[in-house]
Amino acid sequence: MMRTRILWFGIGFASASGAIAQFVLKDLWTDRTSLASQVTEKFDSLDTRVSNLESVISSKHTSPQDEGNLG
């Protein structure tokens, strides 16, 4: 009788722990995926801005107006 109660308590405790762990891990995975997506979006935006700045700098450096003003 006592062994049966301990067995059922162990099974119930294990299943409840498994369900809680599944919810926690699912929530953590969702947060990780969301964070990775946000970081990728921010780095893509930063890369675009840097590329635009580099193209502006290179176009100013090679413009014919600057060649006459050397000193």
Short mmCIF file of N, CA and C in Angstrom, two decimals:
data_model
loop_
_atom_site.label_atom_id
_atom_site.label_comp_id
_atom_site.label_asym_id
_atom_site.label_seq_id
_atom_site.Cartn_x
_atom_site.Cartn_y
_atom_site.Cartn_z
N MET A 1 0.82 -1.19 0.00
CA MET A 1 0.00 0.00 0.00
C MET A 1 0.87 1.26 0.00
N MET A 2 1.85 1.27 0.85
CA MET A 2 2.73 2.44 0.94
C MET A 2 3.58 2.56 -0.32
N ARG A 3 4.04 1.45 -0.84
CA ARG A 3 4.84 1.47 -2.06
C ARG A 3 4.02 1.99 -3.24
N THR A 4 2.77 1.61 -3.30
CA THR A 4 1.90 2.05 -4.39
C THR A 4 1.71 3.56 -4.33
N ARG A 5 1.50 4.10 -3.15
CA ARG A 5 1.35 5.55 -3.00
C ARG A 5 2.62 6.29 -3.40
N ILE A 6 3.74 5.76 -2.98
CA ILE A 6 5.02 6.39 -3.33
C ILE A 6 5.24 6.32 -4.84
N LEU A 7 4.89 5.19 -5.44
CA LEU A 7 5.02 5.04 -6.89
C LEU A 7 4.15 6.06 -7.62
N TRP A 8 2.87 6.16 -7.24
CA TRP A 8 1.98 7.11 -7.91
C TRP A 8 2.40 8.56 -7.65
N PHE A 9 2.89 8.84 -6.45
CA PHE A 9 3.39 10.18 -6.18
C PHE A 9 4.59 10.49 -7.07
N GLY A 10 5.48 9.54 -7.22
CA GLY A 10 6.65 9.73 -8.08
C GLY A 10 6.26 9.95 -9.53
N ILE A 11 5.29 9.17 -10.01
CA ILE A 11 4.83 9.32 -11.39
C ILE A 11 4.17 10.69 -11.58
N GLY A 12 3.33 11.08 -10.66
CA GLY A 12 2.67 12.39 -10.75
C GLY A 12 3.66 13.53 -10.67
N PHE A 13 4.61 13.42 -9.77
CA PHE A 13 5.62 14.46 -9.62
C PHE A 13 6.48 14.56 -10.89
N ALA A 14 6.84 13.43 -11.45
CA ALA A 14 7.67 13.43 -12.66
C ALA A 14 6.90 14.02 -13.84
N SER A 15 5.63 13.68 -13.98
CA SER A 15 4.85 14.22 -15.11
C SER A 15 4.62 15.72 -14.94
N ALA A 16 4.36 16.17 -13.72
CA ALA A 16 4.18 17.61 -13.49
C ALA A 16 5.49 18.36 -13.75
N SER A 17 6.59 17.79 -13.31
CA SER A 17 7.90 18.42 -13.55
C SER A 17 8.20 18.47 -15.04
N GLY A 18 7.87 17.42 -15.76
CA GLY A 18 8.09 17.40 -17.21
C GLY A 18 7.25 18.45 -17.92
N ALA A 19 6.00 18.61 -17.51
CA ALA A 19 5.13 19.61 -18.13
C ALA A 19 5.64 21.02 -17.86
N ILE A 20 6.05 21.28 -16.64
CA ILE A 20 6.59 22.61 -16.29
C ILE A 20 7.87 22.87 -17.06
N ALA A 21 8.74 21.88 -17.13
CA ALA A 21 10.00 22.05 -17.87
C ALA A 21 9.73 22.32 -19.34
N GLN A 22 8.74 21.64 -19.92
CA GLN A 22 8.40 21.87 -21.32
C GLN A 22 7.93 23.30 -21.54
N PHE A 23 7.08 23.82 -20.67
CA PHE A 23 6.61 25.20 -20.81
C PHE A 23 7.75 26.20 -20.66
N VAL A 24 8.63 25.96 -19.69
CA VAL A 24 9.75 26.87 -19.47
C VAL A 24 10.70 26.86 -20.65
N LEU A 25 11.05 25.68 -21.13
CA LEU A 25 11.97 25.59 -22.27
C LEU A 25 11.36 26.18 -23.54
N LYS A 26 10.07 25.97 -23.73
CA LYS A 26 9.38 26.54 -24.89
C LYS A 26 9.43 28.07 -24.82
N ASP A 27 9.19 28.63 -23.65
CA ASP A 27 9.24 30.08 -23.47
C ASP A 27 10.65 30.61 -23.69
N LEU A 28 11.65 29.92 -23.17
CA LEU A 28 13.03 30.34 -23.36
C LEU A 28 13.43 30.27 -24.83
N TRP A 29 12.99 29.23 -25.53
CA TRP A 29 13.31 29.09 -26.96
C TRP A 29 12.66 30.21 -27.76
N THR A 30 11.44 30.57 -27.42
CA THR A 30 10.75 31.66 -28.11
C THR A 30 11.50 32.97 -27.88
N ASP A 31 11.92 33.23 -26.65
CA ASP A 31 12.67 34.45 -26.37
C ASP A 31 13.99 34.47 -27.11
N ARG A 32 14.67 33.34 -27.18
CA ARG A 32 15.96 33.27 -27.87
C ARG A 32 15.78 33.53 -29.36
N THR A 33 14.76 32.94 -29.95
CA THR A 33 14.48 33.14 -31.37
C THR A 33 14.14 34.59 -31.65
N SER A 34 13.35 35.18 -30.79
CA SER A 34 12.98 36.59 -30.95
C SER A 34 14.20 37.49 -30.84
N LEU A 35 15.05 37.22 -29.87
CA LEU A 35 16.25 38.03 -29.69
C LEU A 35 17.19 37.89 -30.88
N ALA A 36 17.36 36.68 -31.37
CA ALA A 36 18.23 36.47 -32.54
C ALA A 36 17.68 37.20 -33.76
N SER A 37 16.38 37.20 -33.93
CA SER A 37 15.76 37.90 -35.05
C SER A 37 15.97 39.41 -34.93
N GLN A 38 15.82 39.93 -33.72
CA GLN A 38 16.02 41.37 -33.51
C GLN A 38 17.46 41.78 -33.76
N VAL A 39 18.40 40.97 -33.29
CA VAL A 39 19.82 41.29 -33.49
C VAL A 39 20.17 41.24 -34.97
N THR A 40 19.66 40.25 -35.68
CA THR A 40 19.91 40.16 -37.12
C THR A 40 19.35 41.38 -37.84
N GLU A 41 18.16 41.80 -37.46
CA GLU A 41 17.54 42.97 -38.09
C GLU A 41 18.36 44.23 -37.81
N LYS A 42 18.83 44.39 -36.58
CA LYS A 42 19.62 45.58 -36.24
C LYS A 42 20.96 45.58 -36.98
N PHE A 43 21.61 44.43 -37.08
CA PHE A 43 22.88 44.37 -37.79
C PHE A 43 22.71 44.61 -39.28
N ASP A 44 21.61 44.13 -39.85
CA ASP A 44 21.34 44.40 -41.27
C ASP A 44 21.14 45.90 -41.49
N SER A 45 20.41 46.53 -40.59
CA SER A 45 20.20 47.98 -40.69
C SER A 45 21.52 48.72 -40.55
N LEU A 46 22.35 48.31 -39.61
CA LEU A 46 23.65 48.94 -39.42
C LEU A 46 24.54 48.74 -40.63
N ASP A 47 24.52 47.56 -41.21
CA ASP A 47 25.32 47.29 -42.40
C ASP A 47 24.88 48.17 -43.56
N THR A 48 23.58 48.38 -43.71
CA THR A 48 23.07 49.26 -44.76
C THR A 48 23.52 50.69 -44.54
N ARG A 49 23.46 51.15 -43.30
CA ARG A 49 23.89 52.52 -43.00
C ARG A 49 25.38 52.71 -43.26
N VAL A 50 26.19 51.74 -42.87
CA VAL A 50 27.63 51.83 -43.11
C VAL A 50 27.93 51.81 -44.60
N SER A 51 27.24 50.98 -45.35
CA SER A 51 27.43 50.93 -46.80
C SER A 51 27.07 52.26 -47.43
N ASN A 52 25.98 52.87 -46.98
CA ASN A 52 25.59 54.18 -47.51
C ASN A 52 26.63 55.24 -47.18
N LEU A 53 27.15 55.22 -45.97
CA LEU A 53 28.19 56.18 -45.59
C LEU A 53 29.46 55.98 -46.41
N GLU A 54 29.84 54.73 -46.62
CA GLU A 54 31.03 54.45 -47.42
C GLU A 54 30.85 54.93 -48.86
N SER A 55 29.66 54.74 -49.41
CA SER A 55 29.44 55.19 -50.79
C SER A 55 29.44 56.71 -50.88
N VAL A 56 28.92 57.40 -49.86
CA VAL A 56 28.94 58.86 -49.85
C VAL A 56 30.37 59.36 -49.73
N ILE A 57 31.16 58.75 -48.87
CA ILE A 57 32.55 59.17 -48.69
C ILE A 57 33.35 58.92 -49.96
N SER A 58 33.15 57.77 -50.59
CA SER A 58 33.91 57.48 -51.80
C SER A 58 33.48 58.38 -52.95
N SER A 59 32.20 58.75 -53.02
CA SER A 59 31.76 59.65 -54.10
C SER A 59 32.27 61.06 -53.86
N LYS A 60 32.38 61.50 -52.63
CA LYS A 60 32.94 62.83 -52.34
C LYS A 60 34.43 62.85 -52.62
N HIS A 61 35.10 61.75 -52.34
CA HIS A 61 36.55 61.68 -52.52
C HIS A 61 36.93 61.68 -54.01
N THR A 62 36.12 61.10 -54.85
CA THR A 62 36.45 61.00 -56.27
C THR A 62 35.73 62.03 -57.13
N SER A 63 35.03 62.99 -56.52
CA SER A 63 34.32 63.97 -57.33
C SER A 63 35.31 64.93 -57.98
N PRO A 64 35.02 65.44 -59.19
CA PRO A 64 35.95 66.32 -59.91
C PRO A 64 36.12 67.67 -59.24
N GLN A 65 35.20 68.10 -58.42
CA GLN A 65 35.31 69.40 -57.76
C GLN A 65 36.45 69.38 -56.74
N ASP A 66 36.66 68.27 -56.07
CA ASP A 66 37.71 68.19 -55.06
C ASP A 66 39.09 68.10 -55.67
N GLU A 67 39.21 67.68 -56.91
CA GLU A 67 40.52 67.52 -57.52
C GLU A 67 41.20 68.87 -57.74
N GLY A 68 40.45 69.94 -57.96
CA GLY A 68 41.04 71.25 -58.17
C GLY A 68 41.42 71.94 -56.87
N ASN A 69 40.91 71.49 -55.75
CA ASN A 69 41.17 72.13 -54.45
C ASN A 69 42.15 71.30 -53.64
N LEU A 70 43.35 71.16 -54.12
CA LEU A 70 44.32 70.32 -53.43
C LEU A 70 45.06 71.05 -52.32
N GLY A 71 45.03 72.33 -52.30
CA GLY A 71 45.80 72.90 -51.23
C GLY A 71 45.59 74.30 -51.04
#
